[in-house]
PDB file of N, CA and C in Angstrom:
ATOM      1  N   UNK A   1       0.844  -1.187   0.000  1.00  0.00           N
ATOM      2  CA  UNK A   1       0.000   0.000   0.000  1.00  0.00           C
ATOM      3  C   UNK A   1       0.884   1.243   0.000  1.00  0.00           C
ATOM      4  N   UNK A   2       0.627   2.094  -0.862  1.00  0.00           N
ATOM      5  CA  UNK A   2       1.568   3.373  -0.922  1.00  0.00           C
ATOM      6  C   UNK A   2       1.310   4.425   0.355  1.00  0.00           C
ATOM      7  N   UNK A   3       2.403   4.705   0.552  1.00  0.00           N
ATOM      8  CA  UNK A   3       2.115   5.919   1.833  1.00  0.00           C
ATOM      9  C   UNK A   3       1.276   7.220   1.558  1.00  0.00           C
ATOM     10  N   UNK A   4       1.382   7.904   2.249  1.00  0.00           N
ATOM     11  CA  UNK A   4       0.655   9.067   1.906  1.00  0.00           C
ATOM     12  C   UNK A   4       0.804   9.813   1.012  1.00  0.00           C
ATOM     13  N   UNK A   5       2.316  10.406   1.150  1.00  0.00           N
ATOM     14  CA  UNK A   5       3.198  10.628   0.323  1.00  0.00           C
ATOM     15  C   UNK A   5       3.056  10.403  -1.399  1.00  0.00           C
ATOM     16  N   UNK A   6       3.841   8.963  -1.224  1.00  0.00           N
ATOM     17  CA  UNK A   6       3.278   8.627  -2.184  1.00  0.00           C
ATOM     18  C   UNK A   6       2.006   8.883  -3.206  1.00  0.00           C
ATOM     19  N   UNK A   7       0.900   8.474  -2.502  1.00  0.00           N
ATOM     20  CA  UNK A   7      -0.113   8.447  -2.994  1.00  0.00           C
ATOM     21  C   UNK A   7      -0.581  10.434  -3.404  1.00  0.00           C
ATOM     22  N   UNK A   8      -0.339  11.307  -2.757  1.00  0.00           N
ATOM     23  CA  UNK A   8      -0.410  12.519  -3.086  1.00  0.00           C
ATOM     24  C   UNK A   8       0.626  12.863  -4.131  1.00  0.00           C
ATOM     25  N   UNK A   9       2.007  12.066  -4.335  1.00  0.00           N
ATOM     26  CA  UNK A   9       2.761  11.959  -5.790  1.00  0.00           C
ATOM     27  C   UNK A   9       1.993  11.605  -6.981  1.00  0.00           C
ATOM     28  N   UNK A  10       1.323  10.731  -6.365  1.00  0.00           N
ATOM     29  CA  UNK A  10       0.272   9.860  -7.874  1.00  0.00           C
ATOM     30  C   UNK A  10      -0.867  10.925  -8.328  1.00  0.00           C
ATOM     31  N   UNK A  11      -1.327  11.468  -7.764  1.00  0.00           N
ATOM     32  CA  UNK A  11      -2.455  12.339  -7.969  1.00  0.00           C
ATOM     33  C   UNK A  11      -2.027  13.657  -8.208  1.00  0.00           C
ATOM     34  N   UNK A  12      -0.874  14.364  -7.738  1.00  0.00           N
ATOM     35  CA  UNK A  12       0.401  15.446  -8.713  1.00  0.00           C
ATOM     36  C   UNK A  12       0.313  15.008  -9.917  1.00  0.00           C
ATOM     37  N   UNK A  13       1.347  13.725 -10.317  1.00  0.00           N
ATOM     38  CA  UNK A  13       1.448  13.389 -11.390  1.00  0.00           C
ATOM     39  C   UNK A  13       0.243  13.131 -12.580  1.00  0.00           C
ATOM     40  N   UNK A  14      -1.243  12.665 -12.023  1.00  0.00           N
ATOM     41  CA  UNK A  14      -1.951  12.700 -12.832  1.00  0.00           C
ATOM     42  C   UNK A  14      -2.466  13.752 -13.557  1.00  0.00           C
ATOM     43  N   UNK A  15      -2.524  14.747 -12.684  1.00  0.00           N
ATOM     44  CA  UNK A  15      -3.194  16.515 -12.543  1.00  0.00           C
ATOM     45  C   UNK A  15      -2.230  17.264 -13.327  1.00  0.00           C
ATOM     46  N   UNK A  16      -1.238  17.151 -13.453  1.00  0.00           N
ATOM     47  CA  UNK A  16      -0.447  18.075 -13.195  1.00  0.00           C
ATOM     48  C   UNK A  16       0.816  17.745 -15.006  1.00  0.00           C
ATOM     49  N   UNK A  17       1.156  18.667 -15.913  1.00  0.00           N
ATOM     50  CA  UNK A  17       2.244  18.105 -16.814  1.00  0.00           C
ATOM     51  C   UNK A  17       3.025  19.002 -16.544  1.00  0.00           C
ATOM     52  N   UNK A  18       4.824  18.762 -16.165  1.00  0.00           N
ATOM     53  CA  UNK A  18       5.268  19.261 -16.141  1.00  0.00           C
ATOM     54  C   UNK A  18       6.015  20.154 -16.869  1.00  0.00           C
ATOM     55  N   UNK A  19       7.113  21.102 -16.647  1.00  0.00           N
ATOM     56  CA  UNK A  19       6.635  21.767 -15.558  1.00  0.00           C
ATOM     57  C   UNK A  19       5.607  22.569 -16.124  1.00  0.00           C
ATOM     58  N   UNK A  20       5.428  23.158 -14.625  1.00  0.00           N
ATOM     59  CA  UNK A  20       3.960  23.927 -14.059  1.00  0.00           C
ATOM     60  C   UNK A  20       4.528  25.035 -13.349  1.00  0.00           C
ATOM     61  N   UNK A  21       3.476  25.715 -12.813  1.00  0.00           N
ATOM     62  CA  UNK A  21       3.679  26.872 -11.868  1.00  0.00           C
ATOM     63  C   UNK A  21       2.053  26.339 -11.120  1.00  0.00           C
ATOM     64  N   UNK A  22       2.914  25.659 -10.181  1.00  0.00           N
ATOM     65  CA  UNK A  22       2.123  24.989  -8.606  1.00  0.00           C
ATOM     66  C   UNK A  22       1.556  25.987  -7.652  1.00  0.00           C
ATOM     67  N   UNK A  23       0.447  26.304  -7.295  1.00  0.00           N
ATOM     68  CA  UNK A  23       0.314  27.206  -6.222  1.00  0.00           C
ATOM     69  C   UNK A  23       0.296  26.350  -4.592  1.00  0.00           C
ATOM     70  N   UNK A  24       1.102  26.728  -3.718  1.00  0.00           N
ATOM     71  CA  UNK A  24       1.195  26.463  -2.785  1.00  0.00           C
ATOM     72  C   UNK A  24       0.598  27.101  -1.984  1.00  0.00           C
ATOM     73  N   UNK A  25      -0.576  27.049  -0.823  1.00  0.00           N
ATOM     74  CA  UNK A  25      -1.354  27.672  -0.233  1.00  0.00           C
ATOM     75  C   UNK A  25      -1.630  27.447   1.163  1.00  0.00           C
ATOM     76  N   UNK A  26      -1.500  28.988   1.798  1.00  0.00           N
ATOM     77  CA  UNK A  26      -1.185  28.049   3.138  1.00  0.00           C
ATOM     78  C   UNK A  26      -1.966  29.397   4.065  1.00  0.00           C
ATOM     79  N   UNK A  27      -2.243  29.137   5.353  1.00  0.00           N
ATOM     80  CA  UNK A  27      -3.280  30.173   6.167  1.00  0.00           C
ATOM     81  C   UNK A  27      -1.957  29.917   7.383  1.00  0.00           C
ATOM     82  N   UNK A  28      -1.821  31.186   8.073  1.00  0.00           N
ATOM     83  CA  UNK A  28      -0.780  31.177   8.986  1.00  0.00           C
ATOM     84  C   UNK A  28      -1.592  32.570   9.610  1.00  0.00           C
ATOM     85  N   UNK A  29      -1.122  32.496  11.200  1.00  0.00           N
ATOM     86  CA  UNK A  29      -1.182  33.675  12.003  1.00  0.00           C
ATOM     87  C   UNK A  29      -0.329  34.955  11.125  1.00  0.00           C
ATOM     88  N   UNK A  30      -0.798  36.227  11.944  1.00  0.00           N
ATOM     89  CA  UNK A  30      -0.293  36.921  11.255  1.00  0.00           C
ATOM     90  C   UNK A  30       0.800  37.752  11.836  1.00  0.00           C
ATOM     91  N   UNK A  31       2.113  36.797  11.862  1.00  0.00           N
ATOM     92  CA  UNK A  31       2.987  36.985  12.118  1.00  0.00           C
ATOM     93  C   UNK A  31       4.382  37.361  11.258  1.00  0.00           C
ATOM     94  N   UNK A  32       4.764  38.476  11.260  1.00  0.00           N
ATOM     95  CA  UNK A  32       5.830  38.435  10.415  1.00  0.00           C
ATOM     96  C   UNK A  32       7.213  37.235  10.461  1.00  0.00           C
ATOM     97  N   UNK A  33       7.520  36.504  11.836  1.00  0.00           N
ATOM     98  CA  UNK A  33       8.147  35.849  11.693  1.00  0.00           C
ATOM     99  C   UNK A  33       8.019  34.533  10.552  1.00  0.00           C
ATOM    100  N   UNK A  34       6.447  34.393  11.261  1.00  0.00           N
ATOM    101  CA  UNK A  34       5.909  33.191  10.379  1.00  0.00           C
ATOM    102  C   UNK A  34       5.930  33.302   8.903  1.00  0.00           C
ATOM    103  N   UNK A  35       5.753  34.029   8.542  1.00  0.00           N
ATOM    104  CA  UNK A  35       5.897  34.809   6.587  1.00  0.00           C
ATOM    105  C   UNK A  35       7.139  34.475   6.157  1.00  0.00           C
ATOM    106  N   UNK A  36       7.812  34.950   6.851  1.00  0.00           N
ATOM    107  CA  UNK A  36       9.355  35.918   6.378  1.00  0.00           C
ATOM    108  C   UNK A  36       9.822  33.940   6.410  1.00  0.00           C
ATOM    109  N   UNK A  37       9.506  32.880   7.342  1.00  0.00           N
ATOM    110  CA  UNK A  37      10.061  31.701   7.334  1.00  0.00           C
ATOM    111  C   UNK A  37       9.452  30.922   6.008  1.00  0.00           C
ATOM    112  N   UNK A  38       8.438  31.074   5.671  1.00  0.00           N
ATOM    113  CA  UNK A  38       7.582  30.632   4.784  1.00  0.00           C
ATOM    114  C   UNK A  38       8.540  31.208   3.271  1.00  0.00           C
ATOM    115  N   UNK A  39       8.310  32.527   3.427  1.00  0.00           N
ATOM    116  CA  UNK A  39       8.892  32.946   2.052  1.00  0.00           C
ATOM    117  C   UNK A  39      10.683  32.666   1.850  1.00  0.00           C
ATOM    118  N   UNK A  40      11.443  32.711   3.128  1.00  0.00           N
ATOM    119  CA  UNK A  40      12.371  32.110   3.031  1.00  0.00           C
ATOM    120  C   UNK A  40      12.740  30.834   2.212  1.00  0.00           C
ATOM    121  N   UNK A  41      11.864  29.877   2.115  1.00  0.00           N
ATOM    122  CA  UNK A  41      11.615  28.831   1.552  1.00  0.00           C
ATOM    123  C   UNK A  41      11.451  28.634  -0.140  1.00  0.00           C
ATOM    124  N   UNK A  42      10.454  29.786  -0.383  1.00  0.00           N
ATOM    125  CA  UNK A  42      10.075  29.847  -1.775  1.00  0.00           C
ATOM    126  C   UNK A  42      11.008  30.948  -2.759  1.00  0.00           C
ATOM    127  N   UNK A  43      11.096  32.191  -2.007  1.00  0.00           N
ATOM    128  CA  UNK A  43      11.005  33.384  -2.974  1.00  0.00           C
ATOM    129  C   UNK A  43      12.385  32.621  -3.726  1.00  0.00           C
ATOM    130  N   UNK A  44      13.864  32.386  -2.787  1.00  0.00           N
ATOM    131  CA  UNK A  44      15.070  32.537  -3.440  1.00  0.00           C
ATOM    132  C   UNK A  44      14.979  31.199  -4.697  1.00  0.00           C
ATOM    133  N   UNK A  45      13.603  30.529  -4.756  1.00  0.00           N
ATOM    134  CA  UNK A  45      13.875  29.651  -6.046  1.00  0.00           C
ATOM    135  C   UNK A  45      13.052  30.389  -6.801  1.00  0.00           C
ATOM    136  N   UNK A  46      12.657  31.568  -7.067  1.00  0.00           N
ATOM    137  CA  UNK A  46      11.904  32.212  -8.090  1.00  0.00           C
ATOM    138  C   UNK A  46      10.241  32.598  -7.652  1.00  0.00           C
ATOM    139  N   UNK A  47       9.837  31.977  -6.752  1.00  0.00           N
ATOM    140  CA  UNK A  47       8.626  32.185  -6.736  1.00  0.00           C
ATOM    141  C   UNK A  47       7.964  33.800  -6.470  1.00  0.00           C
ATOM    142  N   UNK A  48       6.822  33.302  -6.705  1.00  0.00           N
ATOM    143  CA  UNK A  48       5.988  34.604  -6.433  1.00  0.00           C
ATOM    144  C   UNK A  48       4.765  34.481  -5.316  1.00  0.00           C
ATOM    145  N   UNK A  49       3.911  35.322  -4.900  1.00  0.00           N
ATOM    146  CA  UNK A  49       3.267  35.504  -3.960  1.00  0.00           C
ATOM    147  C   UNK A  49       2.327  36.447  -3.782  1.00  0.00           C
ATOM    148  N   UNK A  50       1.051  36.043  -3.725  1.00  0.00           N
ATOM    149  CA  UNK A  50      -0.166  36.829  -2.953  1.00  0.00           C
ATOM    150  C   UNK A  50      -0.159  36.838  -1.500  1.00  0.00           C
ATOM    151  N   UNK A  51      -1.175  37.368  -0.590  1.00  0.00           N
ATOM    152  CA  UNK A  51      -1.386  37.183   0.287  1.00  0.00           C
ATOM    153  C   UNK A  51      -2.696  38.279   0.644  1.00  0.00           C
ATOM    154  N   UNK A  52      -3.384  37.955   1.384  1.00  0.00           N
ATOM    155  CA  UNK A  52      -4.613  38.279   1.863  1.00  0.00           C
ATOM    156  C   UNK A  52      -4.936  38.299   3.543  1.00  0.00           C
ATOM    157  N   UNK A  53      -5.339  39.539   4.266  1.00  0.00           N
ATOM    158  CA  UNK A  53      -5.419  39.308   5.544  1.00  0.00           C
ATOM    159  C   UNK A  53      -6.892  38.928   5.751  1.00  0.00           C
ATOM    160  N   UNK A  54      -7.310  37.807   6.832  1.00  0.00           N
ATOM    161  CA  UNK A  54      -8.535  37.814   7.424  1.00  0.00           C
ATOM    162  C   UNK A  54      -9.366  39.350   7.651  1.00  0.00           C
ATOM    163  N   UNK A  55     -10.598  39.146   7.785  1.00  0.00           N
ATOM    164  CA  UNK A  55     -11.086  39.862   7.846  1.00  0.00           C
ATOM    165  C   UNK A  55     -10.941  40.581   9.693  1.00  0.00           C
ATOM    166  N   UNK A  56     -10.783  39.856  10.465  1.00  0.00           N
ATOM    167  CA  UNK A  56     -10.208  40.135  12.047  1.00  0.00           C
ATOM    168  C   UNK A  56      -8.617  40.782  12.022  1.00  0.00           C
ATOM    169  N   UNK A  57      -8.076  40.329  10.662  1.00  0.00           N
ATOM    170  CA  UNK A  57      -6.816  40.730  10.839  1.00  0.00           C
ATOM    171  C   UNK A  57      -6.122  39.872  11.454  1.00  0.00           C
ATOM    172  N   UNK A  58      -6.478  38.445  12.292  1.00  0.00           N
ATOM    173  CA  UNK A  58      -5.410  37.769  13.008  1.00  0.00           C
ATOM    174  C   UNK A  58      -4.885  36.249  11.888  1.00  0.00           C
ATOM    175  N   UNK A  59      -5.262  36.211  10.852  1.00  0.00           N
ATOM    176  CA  UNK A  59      -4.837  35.399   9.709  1.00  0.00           C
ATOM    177  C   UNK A  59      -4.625  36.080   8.232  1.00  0.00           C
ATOM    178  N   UNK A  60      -3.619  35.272   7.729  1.00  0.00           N
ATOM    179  CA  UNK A  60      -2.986  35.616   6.356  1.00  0.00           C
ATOM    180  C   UNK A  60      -3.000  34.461   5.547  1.00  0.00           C
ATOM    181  N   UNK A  61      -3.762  34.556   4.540  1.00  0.00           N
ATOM    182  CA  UNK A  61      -3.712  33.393   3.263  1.00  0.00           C
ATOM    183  C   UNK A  61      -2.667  34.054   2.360  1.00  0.00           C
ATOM    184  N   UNK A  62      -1.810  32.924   2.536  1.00  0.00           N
ATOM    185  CA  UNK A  62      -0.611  33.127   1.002  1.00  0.00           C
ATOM    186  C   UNK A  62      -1.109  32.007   0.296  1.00  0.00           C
ATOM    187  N   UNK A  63      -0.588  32.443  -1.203  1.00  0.00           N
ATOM    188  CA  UNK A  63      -0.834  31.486  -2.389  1.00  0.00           C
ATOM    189  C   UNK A  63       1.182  32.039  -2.418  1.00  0.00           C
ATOM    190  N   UNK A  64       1.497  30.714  -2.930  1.00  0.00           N
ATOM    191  CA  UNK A  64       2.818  30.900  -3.271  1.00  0.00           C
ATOM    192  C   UNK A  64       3.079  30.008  -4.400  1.00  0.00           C
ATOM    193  N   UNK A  65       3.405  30.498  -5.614  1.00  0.00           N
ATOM    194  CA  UNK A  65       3.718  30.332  -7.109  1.00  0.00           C
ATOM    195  C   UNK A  65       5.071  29.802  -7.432  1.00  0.00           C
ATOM    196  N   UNK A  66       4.860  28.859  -7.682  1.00  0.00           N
ATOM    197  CA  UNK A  66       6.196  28.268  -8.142  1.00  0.00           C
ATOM    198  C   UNK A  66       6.810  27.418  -9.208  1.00  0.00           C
ATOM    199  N   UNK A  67       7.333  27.909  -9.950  1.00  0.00           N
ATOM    200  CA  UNK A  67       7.723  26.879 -11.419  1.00  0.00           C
ATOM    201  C   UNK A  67       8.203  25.625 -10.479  1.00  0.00           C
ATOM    202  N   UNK A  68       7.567  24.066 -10.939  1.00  0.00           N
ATOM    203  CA  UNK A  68       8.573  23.016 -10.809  1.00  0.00           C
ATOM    204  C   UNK A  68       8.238  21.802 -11.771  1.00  0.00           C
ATOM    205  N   UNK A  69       9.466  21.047 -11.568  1.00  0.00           N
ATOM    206  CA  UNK A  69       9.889  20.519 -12.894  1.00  0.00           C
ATOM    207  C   UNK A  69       9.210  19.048 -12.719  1.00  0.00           C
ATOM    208  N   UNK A  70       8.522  18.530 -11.320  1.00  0.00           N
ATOM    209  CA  UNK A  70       8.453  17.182 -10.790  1.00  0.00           C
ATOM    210  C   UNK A  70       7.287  17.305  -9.749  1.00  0.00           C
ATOM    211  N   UNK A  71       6.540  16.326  -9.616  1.00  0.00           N
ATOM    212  CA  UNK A  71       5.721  16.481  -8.267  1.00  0.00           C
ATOM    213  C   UNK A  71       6.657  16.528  -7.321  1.00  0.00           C
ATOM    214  N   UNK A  72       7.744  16.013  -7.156  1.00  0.00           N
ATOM    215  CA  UNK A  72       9.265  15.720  -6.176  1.00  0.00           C
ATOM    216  C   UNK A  72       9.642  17.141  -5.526  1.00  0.00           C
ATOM    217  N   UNK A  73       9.153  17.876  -6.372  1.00  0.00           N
ATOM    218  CA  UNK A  73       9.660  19.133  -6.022  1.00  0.00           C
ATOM    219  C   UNK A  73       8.597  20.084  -5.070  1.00  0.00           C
ATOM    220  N   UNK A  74       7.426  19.478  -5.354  1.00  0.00           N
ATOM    221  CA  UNK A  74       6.244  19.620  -4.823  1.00  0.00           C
ATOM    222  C   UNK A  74       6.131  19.655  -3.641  1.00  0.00           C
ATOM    223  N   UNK A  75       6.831  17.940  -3.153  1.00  0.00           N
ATOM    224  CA  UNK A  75       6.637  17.470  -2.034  1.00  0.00           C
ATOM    225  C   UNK A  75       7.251  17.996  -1.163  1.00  0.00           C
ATOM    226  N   UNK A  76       8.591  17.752  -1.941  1.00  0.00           N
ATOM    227  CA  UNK A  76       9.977  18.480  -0.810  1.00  0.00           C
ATOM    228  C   UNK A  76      10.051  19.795   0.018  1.00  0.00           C
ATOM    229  N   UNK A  77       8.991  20.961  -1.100  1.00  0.00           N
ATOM    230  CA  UNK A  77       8.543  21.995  -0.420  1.00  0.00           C
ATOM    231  C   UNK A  77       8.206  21.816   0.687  1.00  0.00           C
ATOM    232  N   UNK A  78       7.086  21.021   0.496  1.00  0.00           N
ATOM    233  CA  UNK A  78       5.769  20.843   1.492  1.00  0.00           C
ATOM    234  C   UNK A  78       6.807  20.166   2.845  1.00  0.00           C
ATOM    235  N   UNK A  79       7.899  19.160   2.847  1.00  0.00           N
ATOM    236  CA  UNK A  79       8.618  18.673   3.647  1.00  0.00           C
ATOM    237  C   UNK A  79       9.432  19.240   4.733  1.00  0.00           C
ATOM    238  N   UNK A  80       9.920  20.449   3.354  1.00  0.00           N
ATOM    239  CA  UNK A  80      10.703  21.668   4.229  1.00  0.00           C
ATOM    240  C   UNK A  80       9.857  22.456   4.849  1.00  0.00           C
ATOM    241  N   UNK A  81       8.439  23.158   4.773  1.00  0.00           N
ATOM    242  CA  UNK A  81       7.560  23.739   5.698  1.00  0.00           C
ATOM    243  C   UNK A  81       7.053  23.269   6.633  1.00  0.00           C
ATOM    244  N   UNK A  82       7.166  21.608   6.473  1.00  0.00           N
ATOM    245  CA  UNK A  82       7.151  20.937   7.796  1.00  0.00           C
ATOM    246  C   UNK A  82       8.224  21.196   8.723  1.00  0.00           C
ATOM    247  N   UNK A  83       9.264  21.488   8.348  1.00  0.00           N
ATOM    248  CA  UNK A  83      10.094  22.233   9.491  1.00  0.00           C
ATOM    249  C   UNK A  83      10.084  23.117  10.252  1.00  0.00           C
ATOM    250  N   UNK A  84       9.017  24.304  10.005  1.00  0.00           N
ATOM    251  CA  UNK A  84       8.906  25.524  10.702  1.00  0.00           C
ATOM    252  C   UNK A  84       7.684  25.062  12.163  1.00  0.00           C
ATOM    253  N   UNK A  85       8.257  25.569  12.953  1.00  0.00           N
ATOM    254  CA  UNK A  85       7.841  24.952  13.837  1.00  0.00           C
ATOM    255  C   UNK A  85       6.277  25.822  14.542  1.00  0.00           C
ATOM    256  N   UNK A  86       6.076  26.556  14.039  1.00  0.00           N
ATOM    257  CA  UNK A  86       4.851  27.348  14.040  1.00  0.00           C
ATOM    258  C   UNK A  86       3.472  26.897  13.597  1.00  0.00           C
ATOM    259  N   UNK A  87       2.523  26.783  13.964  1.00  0.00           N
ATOM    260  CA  UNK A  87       1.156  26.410  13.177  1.00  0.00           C
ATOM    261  C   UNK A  87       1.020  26.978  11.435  1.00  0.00           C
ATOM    262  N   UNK A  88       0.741  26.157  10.435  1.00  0.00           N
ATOM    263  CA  UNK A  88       0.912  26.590   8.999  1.00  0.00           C
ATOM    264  C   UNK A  88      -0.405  25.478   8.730  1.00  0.00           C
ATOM    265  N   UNK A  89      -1.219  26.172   8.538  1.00  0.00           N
ATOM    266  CA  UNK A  89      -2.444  24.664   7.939  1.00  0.00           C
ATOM    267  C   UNK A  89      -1.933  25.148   6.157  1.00  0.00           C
ATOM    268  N   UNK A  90      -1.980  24.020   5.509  1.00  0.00           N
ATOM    269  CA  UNK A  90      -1.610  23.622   4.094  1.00  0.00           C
ATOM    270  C   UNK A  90      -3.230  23.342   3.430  1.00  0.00           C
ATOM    271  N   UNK A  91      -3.470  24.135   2.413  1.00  0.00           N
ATOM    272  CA  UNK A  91      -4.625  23.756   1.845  1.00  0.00           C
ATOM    273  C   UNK A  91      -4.296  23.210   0.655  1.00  0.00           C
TER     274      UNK A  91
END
């Protein structure tokens, strides 16, 4: 049985011909630390970026744009934002 992982590779790969420009989307407090770690991640490989504040002002939806060449590249993102140790829900 394929892992999770996996199985979210298979369904990249079906969706998706490479490359693409992937939007990565994510709701975070609205913290500048939390951003500035997030975009750390993306901007220096080219990406680009929206962002939108809640209407309370205490949340920020980023969409973050990114050319990649592989679902692999997809994932690995998503792997490395698992590192930040802050609340980041991934939509």
């Amino acid at each position: 049985m394929p892992s999770e992982i996996d199985a979210f590779r298979q369904k990249l790969d079906q969706y998706y011909t490479y490359p693409t420009t992937y939007p990565f989307k994510f709701i975070i407090s609205d913290s500048p630390t939390v951003k500035k770690k997030l975009l750390d991640i993306f901007l220096p490989l080219g990406a680009t970026y929206t962002e939108r504040l809640s209407k309370k002002g205490t949340y920020i939806s980023l969409t973050i744009h990114l050319i990649v060449d592989s679902s692999d590249q997809i994932v690995d993102r998503y792997i490395e934002v698992d590192t930040i140790d802050e609340k980041i829900v991934k939509i």
